CSV table of C-alpha atoms in Angstrom, one decimal:
chain,number,residue,atom,x,y,z
S,1,MET,CA,-21.0,-1.5,9.8
S,2,THR,CA,-22.4,-2.0,13.3
S,3,PRO,CA,-21.7,-4.5,16.1
S,4,THR,CA,-24.8,-6.5,14.9
S,5,ASP,CA,-22.9,-7.3,11.6
S,6,ILE,CA,-20.3,-9.2,13.6
S,7,LEU,CA,-20.7,-12.8,14.5
S,8,THR,CA,-20.2,-14.1,17.9
S,9,LEU,CA,-17.0,-16.2,18.5
S,10,ASP,CA,-18.9,-19.4,18.5
S,11,ALA,CA,-21.0,-18.5,15.4
S,12,TYR,CA,-17.7,-17.5,13.6
S,13,ALA,CA,-15.9,-20.6,14.6
S,14,ASN,CA,-18.7,-22.8,13.1
S,15,CYS,CA,-18.5,-21.2,9.6
S,16,ARG,CA,-14.9,-19.8,9.5
S,17,ASP,CA,-13.5,-22.3,7.0
S,18,ALA,CA,-16.3,-21.6,4.5
S,19,ILE,CA,-15.9,-17.8,5.1
S,20,ARG,CA,-12.2,-18.0,4.7
S,21,GLU,CA,-12.5,-19.9,1.4
S,22,ARG,CA,-14.9,-17.3,0.0
S,23,MET,CA,-12.7,-14.4,1.2
S,24,ILE,CA,-9.6,-15.8,-0.5
S,25,ALA,CA,-11.4,-15.7,-3.7
S,26,HIS,CA,-12.9,-12.3,-3.1
S,27,LYS,CA,-9.6,-10.8,-2.1
S,28,ARG,CA,-7.9,-12.3,-5.1
S,29,VAL,CA,-10.1,-10.6,-7.6
S,30,ARG,CA,-9.7,-7.2,-5.8
S,31,SER,CA,-5.9,-7.4,-5.7
S,32,VAL,CA,-3.7,-5.6,-8.1
S,33,GLN,CA,0.0,-6.2,-8.5
S,34,LEU,CA,1.9,-2.9,-9.2
S,35,GLY,CA,5.3,-3.8,-10.3
S,36,PRO,CA,7.5,-6.4,-8.5
S,37,ALA,CA,7.2,-5.1,-5.0
S,38,MET,CA,3.9,-3.5,-4.4
S,39,ARG,CA,0.4,-5.0,-4.2
S,40,LEU,CA,-2.8,-3.2,-3.6
S,41,GLN,CA,-5.7,-4.9,-1.9
S,42,PHE,CA,-8.9,-3.0,-2.5
S,43,GLU,CA,-11.0,-3.2,0.6
S,44,ASP,CA,-14.8,-3.3,1.0
S,45,VAL,CA,-17.2,-4.0,3.9
S,46,LEU,CA,-16.7,-7.8,3.4
S,47,THR,CA,-12.9,-7.7,3.6
S,48,VAL,CA,-13.0,-5.3,6.6
S,49,ARG,CA,-15.6,-7.5,8.4
S,50,TYR,CA,-13.5,-10.5,7.9
S,51,GLN,CA,-10.4,-8.7,9.3
S,52,ILE,CA,-12.4,-7.6,12.4
S,53,GLN,CA,-13.6,-11.1,12.9
S,54,GLU,CA,-10.2,-12.5,12.7
S,55,VAL,CA,-8.9,-9.9,15.2
S,56,LEU,CA,-11.7,-10.7,17.6
S,57,ARG,CA,-11.0,-14.4,17.2
S,58,ILE,CA,-7.3,-13.9,18.1
S,59,GLU,CA,-8.2,-11.8,21.0
S,60,ARG,CA,-11.0,-14.2,22.0
S,61,SER,CA,-13.3,-11.3,22.7
S,62,ASP,CA,-17.1,-10.9,22.3
S,63,ASP,CA,-17.0,-7.7,24.3
S,64,PRO,CA,-19.3,-5.1,22.7
S,65,GLY,CA,-16.9,-2.3,23.6
S,66,THR,CA,-14.0,-4.1,21.9
S,67,ILE,CA,-16.2,-4.9,18.9
S,68,ARG,CA,-17.1,-1.1,18.6
S,69,GLU,CA,-13.4,-0.2,18.9
S,70,GLU,CA,-12.4,-2.5,16.1
S,71,ILE,CA,-15.1,-1.3,13.8
S,72,ALA,CA,-14.0,2.3,14.5
S,73,ARG,CA,-10.4,1.3,13.8
S,74,TYR,CA,-11.1,-0.2,10.5
S,75,ALA,CA,-13.8,2.3,9.4
S,76,HIS,CA,-11.4,4.3,7.2
S,77,LEU,CA,-11.0,1.2,4.8
S,78,VAL,CA,-14.8,1.0,4.0
S,79,PRO,CA,-15.6,2.8,0.8
S,80,ASP,CA,-18.3,5.5,1.2
S,81,GLY,CA,-19.6,5.5,-2.4
S,82,GLY,CA,-17.3,8.2,-3.6
S,83,CYS,CA,-13.8,6.6,-3.1
S,84,TRP,CA,-11.8,3.5,-3.3
S,85,CYS,CA,-9.8,2.4,-0.3
S,86,ALA,CA,-6.9,0.0,-0.5
S,87,THR,CA,-4.2,-1.6,1.7
S,88,LEU,CA,-0.8,-1.4,0.0
S,89,MET,CA,1.7,-4.1,0.8
S,90,ILE,CA,5.4,-3.7,0.0
S,91,GLU,CA,6.5,-7.3,-0.6
S,92,GLU,CA,10.1,-8.3,-0.5
S,93,PRO,CA,10.7,-11.6,1.1
S,94,ALA,CA,14.6,-11.5,1.4
S,95,PRO,CA,15.3,-9.8,4.8
S,96,GLU,CA,18.5,-8.0,3.6
S,97,ALA,CA,16.8,-6.7,0.5
S,98,ARG,CA,13.7,-5.6,2.5
S,99,ARG,CA,15.9,-3.5,4.9
S,100,ARG,CA,17.5,-1.9,1.9
S,101,VAL,CA,14.5,-1.2,-0.3
S,102,LEU,CA,11.8,-0.4,2.3
S,103,PRO,CA,12.8,3.2,3.0
S,104,LEU,CA,13.1,3.8,-0.8
S,105,LEU,CA,9.7,2.4,-1.6
S,106,HIS,CA,8.1,4.1,1.5
S,107,VAL,CA,8.6,7.5,0.0
S,108,ALA,CA,7.3,6.3,-3.3
S,109,VAL,CA,3.9,5.5,-2.0
S,110,PRO,CA,2.4,9.0,-2.0
S,111,HIS,CA,3.2,9.1,-5.8
S,112,ILE,CA,0.8,6.2,-6.5
S,113,HIS,CA,-2.2,7.4,-8.7
S,114,LEU,CA,-5.1,6.1,-10.7
S,115,ASP,CA,-5.3,6.9,-14.5
S,116,ILE,CA,-8.9,6.9,-15.7
S,117,GLY,CA,-9.2,6.5,-19.5
S,118,GLY,CA,-5.8,7.8,-20.0
S,119,ILE,CA,-7.0,11.5,-19.5
S,120,ARG,CA,-7.9,11.8,-15.8
S,121,ARG,CA,-5.6,11.3,-12.9
S,122,VAL,CA,-6.5,10.7,-9.3
S,123,ALA,CA,-3.7,10.9,-6.7
S,124,ALA,CA,-3.7,8.5,-3.7
S,125,ARG,CA,-4.1,10.0,-0.2
S,126,ALA,CA,-1.7,7.8,1.7
S,127,ASN,CA,-1.9,7.0,5.4
S,128,GLN,CA,-4.1,10.0,6.2
S,129,ASP,CA,-5.6,8.2,9.2
S,130,LEU,CA,-2.2,7.5,10.9
S,131,PRO,CA,-0.6,9.9,13.3
S,132,PRO,CA,2.2,12.0,11.6
S,133,GLU,CA,5.0,10.0,13.4
S,134,GLU,CA,3.7,6.8,11.9
S,135,ARG,CA,3.4,8.2,8.4
S,136,ASP,CA,7.2,9.0,8.3
S,137,ARG,CA,8.3,5.6,9.6
S,138,PRO,CA,9.2,3.2,6.8
S,139,SER,CA,6.5,0.5,6.7
S,140,ALA,CA,5.6,-2.5,4.6
S,141,VAL,CA,1.9,-1.6,4.9
S,142,HIS,CA,0.2,1.5,3.8
S,143,PHE,CA,-3.4,2.7,3.6
S,144,LEU,CA,-4.5,4.5,0.4
S,145,ARG,CA,-7.7,6.3,-0.4
S,146,PHE,CA,-8.6,7.4,-3.9
S,147,ASP,CA,-11.3,10.1,-3.9
S,148,LEU,CA,-13.4,10.0,-7.1
S,149,ASP,CA,-15.3,13.1,-7.8
S,150,GLU,CA,-18.5,13.0,-10.1
S,151,PRO,CA,-16.7,13.5,-13.3
S,152,ALA,CA,-14.3,10.6,-12.5
S,153,ARG,CA,-17.2,8.4,-11.6
S,154,ALA,CA,-19.1,9.3,-14.7
S,155,MET,CA,-16.1,8.3,-16.9
S,156,LEU,CA,-15.8,5.0,-15.1
S,157,PHE,CA,-19.6,4.3,-15.5
S,158,ALA,CA,-19.2,5.2,-19.2
S,159,GLY,CA,-16.7,2.4,-19.7
S,160,SER,CA,-13.4,4.2,-19.3
S,161,THR,CA,-10.3,1.9,-18.6
S,162,LEU,CA,-8.5,2.1,-15.3
S,163,ALA,CA,-4.7,1.9,-14.7
S,164,ILE,CA,-2.7,2.3,-11.5
S,165,GLY,CA,0.7,3.8,-11.7
S,166,CYS,CA,3.5,5.1,-9.6
S,167,GLU,CA,5.8,7.9,-10.7
S,168,HIS,CA,8.8,8.1,-8.4
S,169,GLU,CA,12.6,7.9,-9.2
S,170,HIS,CA,12.7,4.8,-7.0
S,171,TYR,CA,9.6,3.1,-8.5
S,172,ARG,CA,8.1,3.8,-11.9
S,173,TRP,CA,5.5,1.3,-12.8
S,174,SER,CA,2.0,1.3,-14.4
S,175,VAL,CA,-0.4,-1.6,-14.7
S,176,GLN,CA,-3.9,-1.9,-16.4
S,177,VAL,CA,-6.6,-3.0,-13.9
S,178,PRO,CA,-8.2,-6.3,-15.2
S,179,ALA,CA,-11.9,-6.0,-16.3
S,180,GLU,CA,-13.0,-8.4,-13.6
S,181,THR,CA,-11.3,-6.4,-10.9
S,182,LEU,CA,-12.7,-3.2,-12.2
S,183,ALA,CA,-16.2,-4.7,-12.3
S,184,HIS,CA,-15.9,-5.5,-8.6
S,185,LEU,CA,-14.5,-2.0,-7.7
S,186,MET,CA,-17.4,-0.4,-9.5
S,187,ARG,CA,-19.8,-1.9,-6.9
S,188,ASP,CA,-18.0,0.3,-4.4
S,189,ILE,CA,-18.9,3.6,-5.9
S,190,GLY,CA,-22.2,5.4,-6.8
S,191,ARG,CA,-23.2,7.5,-9.7
S,192,ASN,CA,-24.4,10.1,-7.2
S,193,ALA,CA,-22.4,9.6,-4.1
S,194,ASN,CA,-23.9,11.4,-1.0
S,195,PRO,CA,-21.6,14.3,-0.1
S,196,ALA,CA,-22.7,14.0,3.5
S,197,THR,CA,-20.7,10.6,3.7
S,198,HIS,CA,-17.5,12.1,2.6
S,199,ARG,CA,-14.9,13.0,5.2
S,200,PRO,CA,-14.5,16.8,5.7
S,201,ASP,CA,-10.8,16.8,4.7
S,202,ALA,CA,-11.5,15.0,1.4
S,203,ASP,CA,-11.7,18.2,-0.6
């Protein structure tokens, strides 16, 4: 994504309602509920661009430097062809319950994984782009990356099912990813992902 992909404030204001309507539907099909308190929103260039447009709208900024900063800030959420990226929300509306369960569920997040075809597991890399001090602080929002090597991608392109699970004493849940959602996610990965696009710490 480059600054030329971002609409000016005036251009965005003229079509914001239509974009928002499309994004609600787009996000819905890319969202997976994992148990009663966790929801994964799988990101792509469309969801990230929408987030950047909304941030710029709030800040009332068309400044090229600010646009570049926002693109860099959200770059870790754009799939590179060999991974899936997701924002994880811990959802507990009651304030008292949220204060009680948030620290427990926070430590369960690194135990989230993908289950491909019931035989191959891919562990989530949680909050790798955050400073260490922020990773340890209980939060309702986490950033997950699932690195998919060539065998994992081959299984998926061959038609393997996909499940998302969490195995931690405070949160043990598993859910099958709906076919429609999986079809959308398959657009984010390539059969032969370019190794040059992978982050050096992904191995």
